[in-house]
Amino acid sequence: MSLFDLTACEQLAELASGRTTSVELTQACLAQIDAHDSQVGAFLHVDRAGALAAAERIDARRQAGQALGQLAGLPVAVKDVLCTQGMPTTCGSRMLEHFRPPYNATVVDRLHTADAVLIGKTNMDEFAMGGSTENSAFQATHNPWALDHTAGGSSGGAAACVAAGMVNLSIGSDTGGSIRQPAAHCGVTGLKPSYGRVSRYGLVAFASSLDQVGPLARTAEDVALLLGAVAGHDPRDSTSANRPADEYLAQIAQPLTGLRLGVVREHFAEGLDPAVQRSVREALTVYKSLGAQVSEISLPHSKYAVATYYVIAPSEASSNLARYDGVHYGYRTDEQAMLTELESQRARLEAAGDEQGLAELDSALVRMYRRSRAEGFGPEVKRRIMLGTYALSAGYYDAYYLKALKVRRLIRQDYDAAFRDVDLLVGPVSPTPAFRLGELTDDPLSMYLVDLYTASANLAGVAGLSLPCGQSNGLPIGLQLQAPPFAEARLLRAAHMFQQATDWHAQRPALCSSS
Amino acid sequence: MSISPEQVLKVSRLARLELSDDELATMTAQLSQVVDYVDQLSELNTDDVVPMAHALDLTNVFVVDQVAESLERSQALANAPHADGECYLVPAVMGD
Amino acid sequence: MSEPYTMVVGLEVHVQLATASKLFCRCSTRFGAEPNTQTCPLCIGLPGALPVMNREAYELGLKAALGLNLEIPRFTKWDRKSYYYPDLPKGYQISQYDLPMSQNGYLEIRDPKGRFETRRIGINRAHLEEDAGKSLHDEAGAVADSRIDLNRCGTPLLEIVSEPDIRSPFEAKAYLSELKLLLTFLNVSDCNMQEGSLRVDANVNLHIDGPDGQVATPIVEVKNMNSFRAVERALTYEAARQYDAWQETGQAKGDVPKQTRGWDDTAGVTHGMRHKEESSDYPYFPDPDLVPVTVTDEEIEQVRQSLGALPAALRDRLQTEFGLSDYDSDVIVGQGPALVEYYLDLAQATGDGKLASNWVQQDVMRYLNDQAIAVADYPVRPDQLAELLTKVKVGELDTSRGRQVLEHMLAAGGTAAEAVEHLGIKQVDAGEEVELCRELLAANPQIVADLQAGKLKAAGALIGMAKKTNPNVNPGRVREIAIELANQWDT
């Protein structure tokens, strides 16, 4: 059996017994990246030297009999939305192309503390805005199952690198479905933790009240392993929950007896691809065979989730992204060219005696801001900044932003009511399997609707998990499980039960076996 | 169109974004489409609903007033597009 | 007031709270550091950095609010106020909008010289917010770049917004002085205007009685006033300017948008300023990175108990308990808590509030001013000074001898008794003094005649002679004895 066939948990056992080393694992990852990433485009930055050096250090410590962290020697990929000290952190944006943070995100610190090997930074939609990873300023990520399809997004690189066997453990972020949807499209397991479960410190903010960092891996066990290493209270994040993380991995094999699953009625409405529908129904049969009670349940306001989400997320984003102005860091327009142009404009207006034009002419500073932001941001980011600025602006605040906050409360109340009757909610992750690259790029609204089943978990702050439950035309299909806040352990146990009974999670794309 | 090009232009100024004429036209159409979709929220009566700004109900998260080390100035300025070793530099701020 | 209008002023005061670290990060708030040496990812607005609230800043805010008689809502939250400026790296300022930490209070202002009636100035609200950085502009004003120093970013401020209850530049100054005094007593801020720990903006307009009823002129916000004196001058100027402008244009409030004008202290004028941002177009929104603060009745009561004696109550006490005049109590309280404490110790130990007040004002305060030192550094402790004052009170020493003793104590240390001994001051026996007066009167018949004729000034000459003979005589007693002897003199 090659290293490539092992899960992270199995690799830990191999490392502990001395049958392999962290350097060997890291080299195997790098070899897989070398073999396939030119086609997949999962990584924006591979820290070859740093990863090997870290692996050597960990191997040496193991040799010396020193105590090691819970991920000791395992390579981990990190979405390029998390700050890594001295290493590029671009967020998929031209704006941060040359940015090197002077500090680490808490999650990155915890990975180091757990003795993980940080192998590189994965591709993403710019500032995590998108559902296809086509909005990256640097490259599109291709789906390892079908290279002409998207990997989903925004954590497309994070999901694709796992699917392509480049790494077993991967960190993503999820604001409206950005872990779960690419996990579904790439046939891997991904968890969006409850809001407050994982620190946001050092996570480049998209929509602060919705953003969560979470793990992706092939199996629920590996997801539990990685979550256990990064979850927990962080005093540097005011919105972090002050309660200890559970023993996710230790508990995962305990079966859930009398599990009550609620099938979300609204998630089987029009627009759901029949193949996805079929796979989800089959998954329910599997759960029934495992002793679960399945009942139908309603989240009456879920049809408003996308509309609510596309007010709140852009509003917060417009404020969070105001900082990218080319003054203290990040992209700045060519100042000389800008000043020269501004002067000639002024001269023209003066010659024409255009008082109005002169009054409206930008100052050098304002022009620098506007030009730097126009050149540094891609179209989707600009759209969301515009949308958010509009929703927060005078005269629209109550009708859009405040209204959305109220509907958000109704969505949360739906969940509270549902979880009084069932333990977990179950349904599809995405209405369709992965779509083709370029298919939705000119149609923002359709792209937004891919968040239909996922955005409400972020609005409500509950936990959500995506796991492979079928395939259609060679493309994976994901099953979504949702749990009440801080019931990640329950979510992972339920996912593990399913994976013990099925082998969808063990399927590998053809691309992998060609190595 | 639920949003006019003039509104889009005004919002672009508030957002400190420069838009080309083409971008303005595309943006106007796309924002209108999204805003029309979002308008479905007005169907709901939310008179008695308390707005929900946070996903988690937390209060009183404080730290003790104790000075910790700041960044070295060189680190602070390391990512600056334009700096003189002491300060960040920007085109002259005039009139204020 | 002879002006044909009423002036209406509201003041917005920003005070820096006396914390060691910033409002939402742990960088130092120390003044005067090299540019950009007190910043962290949050101060620079780096992506991913998150704010966490400084407990001390909240508690200082609470103290100030209670001192200003403000109501404390049990729930308060944080909002982002958006605008673009290079000294505001996040693109928004964390502040409080619709649910401030305190509201509806007042500050009583008074003038011991009676130039205006004692009255309450309403305080609309006081809320916490973070400061921005500093833009350093090229003085030469050439095309050069502006330089940005972010050390101040995130420094905790309390913004105290008065109601438009102030009616004159003089009242504005009184309000500011009283506010500063109160905050100093509370140890909430050092209120140092030179270092920017107290800043004032004013909203001003006039209510003019015209033939068709009252007219209000457009409200103007005046900025850049760097001292209380500057506030007084700027408001005086602005009132005159607005009246002239109204006579010229007839423009009333609502005819033109609110204007911002900067005070030029050298030229003594205000001039129009450009707006940074149409802030009304871009409202606040709740900061998702920070959680609300709740406070209980017990916590509020606990802080209230910790406030200590505040200026208004102390003035009352000095007047009722120690018999000081309005003016004297105002002067002493106006010097701040340390001097008040010194005074109270002294007055209690001597049992004579007025005597203590005289010595504190004439001797202690003068020395502190001359030496530019704080009360804590004054070399003579209140109990030591009390010993001296007791000697003066019982007539062992006259005032000028007492001053000599104090000077010696200041220079050489030690107790009043030691100083008296060192200076060779001895108590002169009353019989000795009578004998001395008799001799001197006998030698100076003219003085006797003058005293008999009621020309009491003549006693001065006699006292001079007596002191020459024996420097330890008590001039007051010599005077009494001389007058008495002269009246019984048989010539």
Tab-separated table of C-alpha atoms in Angstrom, chain C residues 5-304:
chain	number	residue	atom	x	y	z
C	5	TYR	CA	-29.072	87.940	18.859
C	6	THR	CA	-28.702	84.919	21.079
C	7	MET	CA	-25.724	82.709	20.461
C	8	VAL	CA	-26.360	78.960	20.483
C	9	VAL	CA	-23.364	76.686	20.990
C	10	GLY	CA	-22.967	72.959	21.421
C	11	LEU	CA	-19.548	71.480	22.097
C	12	GLU	CA	-18.140	68.115	21.075
C	13	VAL	CA	-15.174	67.260	23.237
C	14	HIS	CA	-12.864	64.316	22.631
C	15	VAL	CA	-10.782	63.290	25.603
C	16	GLN	CA	-8.141	60.602	25.556
C	17	LEU	CA	-8.757	58.044	28.273
C	18	ALA	CA	-5.812	57.379	30.559
C	19	THR	CA	-5.142	53.759	29.623
C	20	ALA	CA	-1.751	52.174	29.125
C	21	SER	CA	-2.769	50.347	25.956
C	22	LYS	CA	-5.080	51.160	23.080
C	23	LEU	CA	-8.832	50.644	22.870
C	24	PHE	CA	-8.795	47.448	20.815
C	25	CYS	CA	-5.173	46.262	20.792
C	26	ARG	CA	-2.298	46.180	23.206
C	27	CYS	CA	-0.042	48.800	21.640
C	28	SER	CA	1.106	51.553	23.994
C	29	THR	CA	-0.696	54.911	24.056
C	30	ARG	CA	2.442	56.752	25.196
C	31	PHE	CA	2.754	60.223	23.692
C	32	GLY	CA	5.792	61.340	21.741
C	33	ALA	CA	7.118	58.053	20.386
C	34	GLU	CA	8.932	57.928	17.059
C	35	PRO	CA	6.471	57.684	14.145
C	36	ASN	CA	5.036	54.226	13.485
C	37	THR	CA	6.737	52.511	16.404
C	38	GLN	CA	3.520	51.876	18.343
C	39	THR	CA	1.511	49.926	15.804
C	40	CYS	CA	0.435	46.347	15.238
C	41	PRO	CA	-1.555	44.586	12.507
C	42	LEU	CA	-4.780	46.091	13.892
C	43	CYS	CA	-3.435	49.665	13.969
C	44	ILE	CA	-2.247	49.318	10.375
C	45	GLY	CA	-5.546	47.793	9.341
C	46	LEU	CA	-3.830	44.673	8.056
C	47	PRO	CA	-6.183	42.027	6.749
C	48	GLY	CA	-7.263	39.494	9.361
C	49	ALA	CA	-6.445	41.581	12.431
C	50	LEU	CA	-9.283	41.724	14.957
C	51	PRO	CA	-10.179	44.128	17.778
C	52	VAL	CA	-10.663	43.126	21.413
C	53	MET	CA	-12.057	45.663	23.862
C	54	ASN	CA	-9.864	47.131	26.613
C	55	ARG	CA	-11.731	46.747	29.922
C	56	GLU	CA	-10.012	49.711	31.551
C	57	ALA	CA	-11.137	52.019	28.733
C	58	TYR	CA	-14.729	50.978	29.238
C	59	GLU	CA	-14.479	51.504	32.986
C	60	LEU	CA	-12.892	54.937	32.618
C	61	GLY	CA	-15.693	55.832	30.233
C	62	LEU	CA	-18.203	54.675	32.801
C	63	LYS	CA	-16.572	56.789	35.509
C	64	ALA	CA	-16.630	59.890	33.336
C	65	ALA	CA	-20.234	59.243	32.353
C	66	LEU	CA	-21.345	58.915	35.969
C	67	GLY	CA	-19.400	62.047	36.874
C	68	LEU	CA	-21.317	63.852	34.139
C	69	ASN	CA	-24.648	62.663	35.549
C	70	LEU	CA	-25.281	60.578	32.435
C	71	GLU	CA	-27.664	57.632	32.338
C	72	ILE	CA	-25.970	54.327	31.633
C	73	PRO	CA	-27.955	52.086	29.293
C	74	ARG	CA	-27.574	48.461	30.324
C	75	PHE	CA	-26.662	47.469	26.736
C	76	THR	CA	-24.243	49.193	24.398
C	77	LYS	CA	-22.610	48.167	21.136
C	78	TRP	CA	-19.949	49.084	18.590
C	79	ASP	CA	-20.463	50.545	15.164
C	80	ARG	CA	-18.282	51.293	12.207
C	81	LYS	CA	-18.210	54.832	10.890
C	82	SER	CA	-16.921	54.721	7.350
C	83	TYR	CA	-14.770	57.292	5.652
C	84	TYR	CA	-11.595	57.281	3.619
C	85	TYR	CA	-8.557	59.085	4.913
C	86	PRO	CA	-4.918	57.979	4.935
C	87	ASP	CA	-4.694	58.208	8.715
C	88	LEU	CA	-7.626	55.771	9.051
C	89	PRO	CA	-6.157	52.508	7.760
C	90	LYS	CA	-9.241	50.300	8.140
C	91	GLY	CA	-11.404	52.703	6.175
C	92	TYR	CA	-13.710	53.002	9.161
C	93	GLN	CA	-13.542	54.205	12.717
C	94	ILE	CA	-14.904	51.996	15.478
C	95	SER	CA	-17.337	54.172	17.397
C	96	GLN	CA	-20.814	54.035	18.884
C	97	TYR	CA	-23.870	55.222	17.033
C	98	ASP	CA	-27.425	54.423	18.058
C	99	LEU	CA	-26.736	52.756	21.403
C	100	PRO	CA	-23.988	54.789	23.097
C	101	MET	CA	-22.651	53.786	26.492
C	102	SER	CA	-24.210	56.846	28.163
C	103	GLN	CA	-26.782	59.561	27.494
C	104	ASN	CA	-28.841	62.413	28.987
C	105	GLY	CA	-26.626	64.037	31.571
C	106	TYR	CA	-25.510	67.502	32.522
C	107	LEU	CA	-22.631	69.545	33.815
C	108	GLU	CA	-23.218	72.545	36.053
C	109	ILE	CA	-21.227	75.625	35.167
C	110	ARG	CA	-20.757	78.620	37.447
C	111	ASP	CA	-18.888	81.838	37.654
C	112	PRO	CA	-17.840	82.926	41.152
C	113	LYS	CA	-17.576	86.471	39.810
C	114	GLY	CA	-21.206	86.285	38.783
C	115	ARG	CA	-20.791	87.065	35.114
C	116	PHE	CA	-23.425	84.447	34.356
C	117	GLU	CA	-25.968	82.554	36.378
C	118	THR	CA	-25.008	79.099	37.585
C	119	ARG	CA	-26.698	76.681	35.197
C	120	ARG	CA	-26.772	73.169	33.890
C	121	ILE	CA	-25.449	72.463	30.410
C	122	GLY	CA	-27.161	69.354	29.062
C	123	ILE	CA	-24.993	66.521	27.832
C	124	ASN	CA	-26.599	64.572	25.055
C	125	ARG	CA	-24.261	61.592	25.202
C	126	ALA	CA	-20.757	60.375	25.862
C	127	HIS	CA	-19.485	57.438	23.842
C	128	LEU	CA	-16.260	55.551	23.285
C	129	GLU	CA	-14.392	55.526	20.018
C	130	GLU	CA	-10.922	54.989	18.624
C	131	ASP	CA	-8.643	57.765	17.460
C	132	ALA	CA	-7.148	57.957	13.967
C	133	GLY	CA	-3.487	58.440	13.086
C	134	LYS	CA	-1.772	61.655	12.111
C	135	SER	CA	-1.106	63.153	8.685
C	136	LEU	CA	2.060	65.200	8.688
C	137	HIS	CA	1.865	67.772	5.920
C	138	ASP	CA	4.784	69.440	4.331
C	139	GLU	CA	4.839	72.921	5.844
C	140	ALA	CA	6.379	74.333	2.680
C	141	GLY	CA	3.190	73.216	0.976
C	142	ALA	CA	4.974	72.138	-2.174
C	143	VAL	CA	3.870	69.101	-4.202
C	144	ALA	CA	5.578	66.860	-1.690
C	145	ASP	CA	3.862	63.805	-0.221
C	146	SER	CA	2.005	63.734	3.062
C	147	ARG	CA	3.549	61.484	5.682
C	148	ILE	CA	1.373	59.209	7.773
C	149	ASP	CA	2.108	58.227	11.363
C	150	LEU	CA	-0.239	55.589	12.764
C	151	ASN	CA	0.909	55.647	16.409
C	152	ARG	CA	-2.299	57.325	17.542
C	153	CYS	CA	-4.533	54.863	15.693
C	154	GLY	CA	-6.784	53.085	18.160
C	155	THR	CA	-6.089	55.373	21.121
C	156	PRO	CA	-9.219	55.337	23.307
C	157	LEU	CA	-11.321	58.476	23.196
C	158	LEU	CA	-14.473	59.494	24.982
C	159	GLU	CA	-16.573	61.834	22.859
C	160	ILE	CA	-18.705	64.070	25.049
C	161	VAL	CA	-21.459	65.846	23.137
C	162	SER	CA	-23.203	68.734	24.850
C	163	GLU	CA	-26.672	69.975	24.079
C	164	PRO	CA	-26.763	73.373	22.350
C	165	ASP	CA	-27.224	74.981	25.749
C	166	ILE	CA	-24.203	77.257	25.769
C	167	ARG	CA	-24.993	80.922	25.179
C	168	SER	CA	-21.672	82.756	25.031
C	169	PRO	CA	-17.967	82.240	24.373
C	170	PHE	CA	-17.365	82.823	28.048
C	171	GLU	CA	-19.803	80.098	29.022
C	172	ALA	CA	-18.125	77.782	26.541
C	173	LYS	CA	-14.829	78.363	28.261
C	174	ALA	CA	-16.404	77.812	31.671
C	175	TYR	CA	-17.950	74.553	30.465
C	176	LEU	CA	-14.610	73.329	29.157
C	177	SER	CA	-12.766	74.307	32.329
C	178	GLU	CA	-15.323	72.577	34.513
C	179	LEU	CA	-15.295	69.492	32.279
C	180	LYS	CA	-11.524	69.305	32.355
C	181	LEU	CA	-11.515	69.744	36.130
C	182	LEU	CA	-14.066	66.997	36.600
C	183	LEU	CA	-12.172	64.568	34.381
C	184	THR	CA	-8.969	65.389	36.205
C	185	PHE	CA	-10.617	64.655	39.550
C	186	LEU	CA	-11.859	61.361	38.144
C	187	ASN	CA	-8.403	60.428	36.841
C	188	VAL	CA	-10.075	59.618	33.565
C	189	SER	CA	-7.805	61.691	31.365
C	190	ASP	CA	-4.860	64.024	31.690
C	191	CYS	CA	-6.776	66.432	29.405
C	192	ASN	CA	-3.539	67.748	27.947
C	193	MET	CA	-4.505	69.840	24.916
C	194	GLN	CA	-0.923	70.210	23.692
C	195	GLU	CA	-0.616	66.445	23.421
C	196	GLY	CA	-4.053	66.119	21.892
C	197	SER	CA	-5.682	64.399	24.843
C	198	LEU	CA	-8.458	66.983	24.811
C	199	ARG	CA	-9.905	68.320	21.579
C	200	VAL	CA	-12.876	70.576	21.046
C	201	ASP	CA	-15.213	71.128	18.107
C	202	ALA	CA	-18.066	73.596	18.348
C	203	ASN	CA	-21.415	73.831	16.595
C	204	VAL	CA	-22.486	77.436	16.488
C	205	ASN	CA	-25.330	79.520	15.196
C	206	LEU	CA	-27.295	82.602	16.121
C	207	HIS	CA	-30.946	83.127	16.910
C	208	ILE	CA	-31.715	86.625	15.669
C	209	ASP	CA	-34.794	88.581	16.626
C	210	GLY	CA	-35.998	90.031	13.386
C	211	PRO	CA	-39.115	91.970	12.467
C	212	ASP	CA	-40.810	88.711	11.379
C	213	GLY	CA	-39.907	86.748	14.473
C	214	GLN	CA	-36.825	84.770	15.310
C	215	VAL	CA	-34.442	83.588	12.602
C	216	ALA	CA	-31.706	80.965	13.064
C	217	THR	CA	-28.515	81.303	11.056
C	218	PRO	CA	-26.952	78.217	9.407
C	219	ILE	CA	-25.119	75.958	11.849
C	220	VAL	CA	-21.358	76.020	11.456
C	221	GLU	CA	-18.967	73.467	12.903
C	222	VAL	CA	-15.748	75.101	14.069
C	223	LYS	CA	-12.607	72.970	14.294
C	224	ASN	CA	-8.878	73.349	15.017
C	225	MET	CA	-9.192	75.246	18.292
C	226	ASN	CA	-6.117	74.367	20.270
C	227	SER	CA	-6.783	75.991	23.644
C	228	PHE	CA	-9.753	77.102	25.729
C	229	ARG	CA	-8.743	80.656	24.963
C	230	ALA	CA	-8.848	79.796	21.260
C	231	VAL	CA	-12.368	78.418	21.706
C	232	GLU	CA	-13.463	81.664	23.307
C	233	ARG	CA	-11.892	83.775	20.571
C	234	ALA	CA	-13.139	81.579	17.739
C	235	LEU	CA	-16.709	81.670	19.021
C	236	THR	CA	-16.585	85.436	19.465
C	237	TYR	CA	-15.307	85.800	15.929
C	238	GLU	CA	-17.812	83.322	14.532
C	239	ALA	CA	-20.783	85.075	16.128
C	240	ALA	CA	-19.796	88.361	14.558
C	241	ARG	CA	-19.101	86.700	11.219
C	242	GLN	CA	-22.437	84.930	11.165
C	243	TYR	CA	-24.297	88.117	12.038
C	244	ASP	CA	-22.558	89.995	9.243
C	245	ALA	CA	-23.192	87.121	6.840
C	246	TRP	CA	-26.857	87.067	7.777
C	247	GLN	CA	-27.193	90.808	7.246
C	248	GLU	CA	-25.533	90.449	3.884
C	249	THR	CA	-27.186	87.280	2.528
C	250	GLY	CA	-30.223	86.745	4.725
C	251	GLN	CA	-29.441	83.010	4.636
C	252	ALA	CA	-31.053	81.035	7.415
C	253	LYS	CA	-30.580	77.534	8.756
C	254	GLY	CA	-31.689	75.011	6.156
C	255	ASP	CA	-30.913	77.327	3.220
C	256	VAL	CA	-27.363	75.988	2.959
C	257	PRO	CA	-25.764	72.708	4.081
C	258	LYS	CA	-23.931	72.616	7.385
C	259	GLN	CA	-20.526	74.146	6.962
C	260	THR	CA	-17.228	73.253	8.602
C	261	ARG	CA	-14.816	76.084	9.356
C	262	GLY	CA	-11.315	75.949	10.785
C	263	TRP	CA	-9.990	78.426	13.358
C	264	ASP	CA	-6.752	80.166	12.420
C	265	ASP	CA	-5.347	81.253	15.758
C	266	THR	CA	-2.678	83.525	14.298
C	267	ALA	CA	-4.967	85.386	11.950
C	268	GLY	CA	-7.836	85.254	14.443
C	269	VAL	CA	-10.368	84.130	11.826
C	270	THR	CA	-12.287	81.023	10.798
C	271	HIS	CA	-12.125	79.803	7.223
C	272	GLY	CA	-14.152	77.271	5.254
C	273	MET	CA	-12.910	73.662	5.117
C	274	ARG	CA	-13.429	70.983	2.541
C	275	HIS	CA	-15.527	68.013	3.553
C	276	LYS	CA	-13.742	64.721	4.021
C	277	GLU	CA	-16.725	62.596	3.115
C	278	GLU	CA	-20.450	62.933	2.800
C	279	SER	CA	-20.814	61.035	6.043
C	280	SER	CA	-24.584	61.299	6.053
C	281	ASP	CA	-24.573	59.271	2.830
C	282	TYR	CA	-22.833	56.399	4.489
C	283	PRO	CA	-24.292	55.557	7.839
C	284	TYR	CA	-22.828	53.514	10.608
C	285	PHE	CA	-23.339	49.804	10.845
C	286	PRO	CA	-22.812	47.375	13.725
C	287	ASP	CA	-19.229	46.118	13.898
C	288	PRO	CA	-19.437	42.350	13.428
C	289	ASP	CA	-15.958	41.881	14.917
C	290	LEU	CA	-16.964	43.176	18.345
C	291	VAL	CA	-19.642	41.985	20.722
C	292	PRO	CA	-21.962	44.221	22.770
C	293	VAL	CA	-21.289	45.252	26.345
C	294	THR	CA	-23.884	44.808	29.057
C	295	VAL	CA	-23.657	46.259	32.540
C	296	THR	CA	-25.655	45.569	35.697
C	297	ASP	CA	-27.046	47.949	38.300
C	298	GLU	CA	-24.556	46.559	40.826
C	299	GLU	CA	-21.597	47.243	38.546
C	300	ILE	CA	-22.762	50.788	37.933
C	301	GLU	CA	-23.247	51.339	41.663
C	302	GLN	CA	-19.768	50.003	42.331
C	303	VAL	CA	-18.223	52.484	39.927
C	304	ARG	CA	-20.349	55.270	41.363
